Coordinates of C-alpha atoms in Angstrom, one line a residue:
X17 CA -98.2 4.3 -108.1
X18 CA -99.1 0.5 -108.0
X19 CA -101.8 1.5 -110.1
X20 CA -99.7 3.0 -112.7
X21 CA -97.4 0.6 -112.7
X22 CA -100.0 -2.0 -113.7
X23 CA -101.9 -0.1 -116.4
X24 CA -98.4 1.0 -117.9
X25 CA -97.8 -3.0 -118.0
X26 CA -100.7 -4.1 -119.7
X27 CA -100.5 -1.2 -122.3
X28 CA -97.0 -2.4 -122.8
X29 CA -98.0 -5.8 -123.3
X30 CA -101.0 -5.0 -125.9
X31 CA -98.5 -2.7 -127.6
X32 CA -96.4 -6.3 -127.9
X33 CA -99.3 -8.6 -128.5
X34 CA -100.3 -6.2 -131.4
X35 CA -96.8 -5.8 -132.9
X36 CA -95.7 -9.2 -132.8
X37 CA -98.9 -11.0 -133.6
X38 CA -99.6 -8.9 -136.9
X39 CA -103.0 -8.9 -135.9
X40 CA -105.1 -6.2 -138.2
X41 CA -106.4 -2.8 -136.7
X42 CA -110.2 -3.6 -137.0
X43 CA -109.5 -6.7 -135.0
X44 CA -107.3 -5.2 -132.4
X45 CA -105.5 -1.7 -132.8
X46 CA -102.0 -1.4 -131.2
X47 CA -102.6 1.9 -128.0
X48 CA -100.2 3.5 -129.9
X49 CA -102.9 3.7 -133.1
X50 CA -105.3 4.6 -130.7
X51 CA -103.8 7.3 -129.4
X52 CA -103.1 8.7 -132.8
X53 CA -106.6 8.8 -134.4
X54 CA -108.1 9.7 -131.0
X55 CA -106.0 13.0 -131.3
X56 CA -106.2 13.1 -135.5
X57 CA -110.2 13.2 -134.5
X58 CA -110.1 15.0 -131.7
X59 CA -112.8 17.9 -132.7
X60 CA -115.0 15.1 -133.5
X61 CA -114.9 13.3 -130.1
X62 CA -114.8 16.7 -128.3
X63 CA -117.7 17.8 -129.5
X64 CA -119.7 14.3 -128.5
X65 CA -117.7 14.2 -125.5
X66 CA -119.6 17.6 -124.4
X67 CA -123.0 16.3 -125.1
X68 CA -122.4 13.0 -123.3
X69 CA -121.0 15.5 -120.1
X70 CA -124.0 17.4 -120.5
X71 CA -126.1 14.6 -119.9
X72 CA -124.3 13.6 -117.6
X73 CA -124.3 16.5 -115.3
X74 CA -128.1 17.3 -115.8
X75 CA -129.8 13.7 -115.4
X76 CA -127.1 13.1 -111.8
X77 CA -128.6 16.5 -111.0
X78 CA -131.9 15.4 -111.3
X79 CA -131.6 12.4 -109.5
X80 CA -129.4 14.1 -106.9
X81 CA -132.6 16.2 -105.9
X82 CA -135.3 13.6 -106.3
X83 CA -132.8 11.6 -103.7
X84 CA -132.2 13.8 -101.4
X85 CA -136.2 15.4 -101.2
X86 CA -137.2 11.8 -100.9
X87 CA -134.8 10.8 -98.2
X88 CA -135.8 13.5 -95.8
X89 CA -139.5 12.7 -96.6
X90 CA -138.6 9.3 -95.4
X91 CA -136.5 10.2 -92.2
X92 CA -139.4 12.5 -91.1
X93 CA -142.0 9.8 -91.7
X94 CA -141.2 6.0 -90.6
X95 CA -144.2 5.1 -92.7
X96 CA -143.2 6.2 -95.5
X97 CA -139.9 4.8 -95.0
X98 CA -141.5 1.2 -94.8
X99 CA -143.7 2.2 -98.1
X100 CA -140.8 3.6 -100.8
X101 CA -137.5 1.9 -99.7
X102 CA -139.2 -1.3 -100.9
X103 CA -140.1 0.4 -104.2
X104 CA -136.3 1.8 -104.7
X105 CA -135.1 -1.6 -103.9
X106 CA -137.1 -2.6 -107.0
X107 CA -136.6 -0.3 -108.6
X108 CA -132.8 -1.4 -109.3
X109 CA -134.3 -4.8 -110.7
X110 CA -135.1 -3.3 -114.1
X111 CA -132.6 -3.6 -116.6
X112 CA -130.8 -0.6 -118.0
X113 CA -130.9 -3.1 -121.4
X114 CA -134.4 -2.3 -121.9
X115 CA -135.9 0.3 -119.9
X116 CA -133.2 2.2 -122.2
X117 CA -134.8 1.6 -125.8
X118 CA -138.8 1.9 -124.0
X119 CA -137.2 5.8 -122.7
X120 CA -136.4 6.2 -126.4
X121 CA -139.4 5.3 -127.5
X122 CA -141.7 7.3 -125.4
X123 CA -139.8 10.3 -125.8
X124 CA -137.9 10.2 -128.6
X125 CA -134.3 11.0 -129.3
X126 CA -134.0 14.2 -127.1
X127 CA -132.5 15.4 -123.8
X128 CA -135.1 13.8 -121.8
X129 CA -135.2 10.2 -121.9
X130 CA -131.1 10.1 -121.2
X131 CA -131.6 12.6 -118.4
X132 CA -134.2 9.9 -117.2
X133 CA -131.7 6.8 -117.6
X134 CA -129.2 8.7 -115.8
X135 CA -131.2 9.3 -113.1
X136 CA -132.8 6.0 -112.8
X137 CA -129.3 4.5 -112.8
X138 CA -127.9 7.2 -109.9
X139 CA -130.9 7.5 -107.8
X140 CA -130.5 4.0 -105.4
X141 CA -127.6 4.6 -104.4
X142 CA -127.3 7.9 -103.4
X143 CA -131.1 7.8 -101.7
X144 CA -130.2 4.4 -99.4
X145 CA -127.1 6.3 -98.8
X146 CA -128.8 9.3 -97.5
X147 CA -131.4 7.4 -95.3
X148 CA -129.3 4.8 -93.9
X149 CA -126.6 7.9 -93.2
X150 CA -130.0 9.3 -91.3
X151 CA -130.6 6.5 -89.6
X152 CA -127.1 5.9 -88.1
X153 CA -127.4 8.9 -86.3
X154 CA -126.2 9.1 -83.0
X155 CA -129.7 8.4 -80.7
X156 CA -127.9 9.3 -77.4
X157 CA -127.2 12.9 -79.5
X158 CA -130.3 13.0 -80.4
X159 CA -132.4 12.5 -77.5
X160 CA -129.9 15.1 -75.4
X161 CA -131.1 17.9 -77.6
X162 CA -134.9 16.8 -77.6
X163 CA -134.2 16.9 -74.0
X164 CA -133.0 20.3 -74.0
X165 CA -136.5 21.3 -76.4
X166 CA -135.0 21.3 -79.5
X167 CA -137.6 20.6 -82.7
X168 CA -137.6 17.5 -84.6
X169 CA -136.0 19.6 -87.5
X170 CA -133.1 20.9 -85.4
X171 CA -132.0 17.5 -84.7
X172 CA -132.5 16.9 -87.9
X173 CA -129.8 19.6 -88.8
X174 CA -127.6 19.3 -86.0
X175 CA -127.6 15.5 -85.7
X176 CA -129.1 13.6 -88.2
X177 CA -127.5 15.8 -90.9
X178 CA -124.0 15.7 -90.3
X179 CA -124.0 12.0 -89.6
X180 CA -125.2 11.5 -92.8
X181 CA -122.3 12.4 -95.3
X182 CA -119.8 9.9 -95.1
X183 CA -122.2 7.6 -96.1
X184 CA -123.6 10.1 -98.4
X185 CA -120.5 10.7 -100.0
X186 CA -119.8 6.9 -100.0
X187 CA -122.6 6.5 -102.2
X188 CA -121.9 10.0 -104.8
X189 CA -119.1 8.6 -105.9
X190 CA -120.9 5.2 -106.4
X191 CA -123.6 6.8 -108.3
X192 CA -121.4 9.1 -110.2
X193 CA -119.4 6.4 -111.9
X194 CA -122.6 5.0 -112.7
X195 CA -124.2 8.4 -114.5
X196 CA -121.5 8.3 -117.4
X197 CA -122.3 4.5 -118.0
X198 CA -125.9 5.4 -118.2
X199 CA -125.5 8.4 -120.4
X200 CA -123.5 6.5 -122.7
X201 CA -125.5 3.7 -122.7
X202 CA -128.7 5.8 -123.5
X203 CA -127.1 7.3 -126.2
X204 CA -125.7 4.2 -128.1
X205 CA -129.7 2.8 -127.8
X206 CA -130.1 6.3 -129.8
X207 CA -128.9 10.2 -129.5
X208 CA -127.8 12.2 -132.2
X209 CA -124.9 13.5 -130.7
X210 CA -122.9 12.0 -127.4
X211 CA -120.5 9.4 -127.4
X212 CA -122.2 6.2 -127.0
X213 CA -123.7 7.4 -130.6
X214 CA -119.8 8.2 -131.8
X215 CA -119.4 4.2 -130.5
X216 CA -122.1 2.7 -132.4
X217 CA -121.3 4.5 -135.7
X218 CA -117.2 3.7 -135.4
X219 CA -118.7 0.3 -134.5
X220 CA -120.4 -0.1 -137.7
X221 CA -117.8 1.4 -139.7
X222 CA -115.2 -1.1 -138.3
X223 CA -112.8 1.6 -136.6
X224 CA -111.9 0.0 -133.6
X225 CA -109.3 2.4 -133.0
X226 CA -111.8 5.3 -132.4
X227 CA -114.2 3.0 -130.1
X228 CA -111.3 2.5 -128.3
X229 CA -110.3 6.7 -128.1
X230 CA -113.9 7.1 -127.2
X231 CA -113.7 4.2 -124.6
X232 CA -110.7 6.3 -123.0
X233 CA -112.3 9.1 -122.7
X234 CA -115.2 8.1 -121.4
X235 CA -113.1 6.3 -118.9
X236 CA -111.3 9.8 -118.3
X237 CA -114.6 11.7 -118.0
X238 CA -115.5 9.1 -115.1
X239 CA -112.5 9.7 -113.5
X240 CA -112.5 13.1 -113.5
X241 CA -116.2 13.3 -112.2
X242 CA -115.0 11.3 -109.2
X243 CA -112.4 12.9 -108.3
X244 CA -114.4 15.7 -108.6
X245 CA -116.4 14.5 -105.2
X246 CA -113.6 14.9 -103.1
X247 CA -113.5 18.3 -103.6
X248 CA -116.9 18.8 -103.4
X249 CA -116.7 16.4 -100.0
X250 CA -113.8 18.6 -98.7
X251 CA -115.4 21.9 -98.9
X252 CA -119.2 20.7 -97.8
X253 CA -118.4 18.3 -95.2
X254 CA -114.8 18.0 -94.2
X255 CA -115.2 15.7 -91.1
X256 CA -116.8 13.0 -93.7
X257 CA -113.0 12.0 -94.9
X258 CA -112.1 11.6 -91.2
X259 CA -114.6 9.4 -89.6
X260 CA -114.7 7.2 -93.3
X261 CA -110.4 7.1 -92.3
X262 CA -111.2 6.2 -89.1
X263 CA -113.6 3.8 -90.1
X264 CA -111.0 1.7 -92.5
X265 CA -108.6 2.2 -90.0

């Protein structure tokens, strides 16, 4: 509610910036303007909305994978831990600003390099989530069931596993906020469909208004994508939203 409260403000206050400052549309447009030619277009920024979700969901599925397969490569060998969490740590130096355009260049203006940005952009977090998750397991845990003669990959499951996805789930919704800035971003450097595309050509014909819509609903998309983990986190591993309660707490 607090939340609300403050984004109904500040909409209320553009709304009375806008009227009472006469300031012109391609400058600033009032919410109210926005709101209208976002739903006057609204086939238009449905149908780039789609593409930019598509993108979306397949380049985070990709790097979901890679992250996971990698991460349990790592917790079974501490070598290779010492090896690639270096290299992923790097990896986050390189600017989405250009390794964007070289992705377009090398591949062209397909599926594939914006499946790629999106998964560069998601993999870090959700890949040092999943290994430091591993490596916070309990050790007292895990040395009772070696004790016992379990295998290295049923304390894995039992332990190492489950400990894993509140921080796991920490870092999804980290990453998934992330995968719609990437997708967008990939496709205002050059898509032919999507909405960071939509942007740039609104951009360049000055209607603000309809950046703005698309701004919105690329804001919603996020949203919606977020909340999405909850539900996801709920069904798969229900204890995770206790012990991260209990953790704040």
């Amino acid at each position: 509610m607090p939340s609300i409260v403050t984004l109904a403000a500040l909409v209320a206050g553009w709304q009375f910036y806008v009227t009472s400052s006469g300031v012109r549309p391609q400058v600033l447009p009032s919410p109210l303007r926005v709101v209208e030619q976002g739903w006057a277009h609204r086939g238009e920024i449905a149908t780039h909305a789609a593409a930019t979700f598509q993108v979306t969901v397949i380049g985070f599925a990709v790097s979901l994978s890679a992250a996971w397969v990698l991460a349990v490569i790592v917790d079974f060998s501490p070598w290779l831990r010492r090896a690639l969490v270096p290299l992923f740590v790097a990896s986050q130096t390189l600017p989405i600003v250009a390794i964007a355009p070289l992705m377009i260049i090398w591949f062209g203006f397909g599926l594939l390099p914006k499946i790629l940005v999106v998964a560069l952009v998601t993999f870090f977090p959700m890949a040092i989530g999943l290994i430091e998750g591993f490596a916070a397991a309990d050790r007292d845990a895990g040395a009772l069931l070696r004790s016992m003669g379990a295998s290295r990959v049923q304390e894995f499951r039992y332990v190492r596993l489950p400990s894993a996805m509140p921080r796991f789930f920490t870092s999804l919704r980290i990453a998934i906020t992330y995968a719609v800035v990437g997708a967008v971003f990939a496709e205002y450097v050059g898509a032919s469909a999507g909405l960071g595309i939509y942007m740039s050509l609104q951009k360049n014909s000055f209607r603000t208004d309809l950046v703005l819509a698309a701004v919105v609903v690329t804001a919603l998309l996020s949203i919606a994508l977020y909340l999405a983990t909850f539900a996801v986190e709920r069904l798969v591993a229900p204890w995770a939203r206790t012990e991260n309660r209990s953790r704040r707490d």
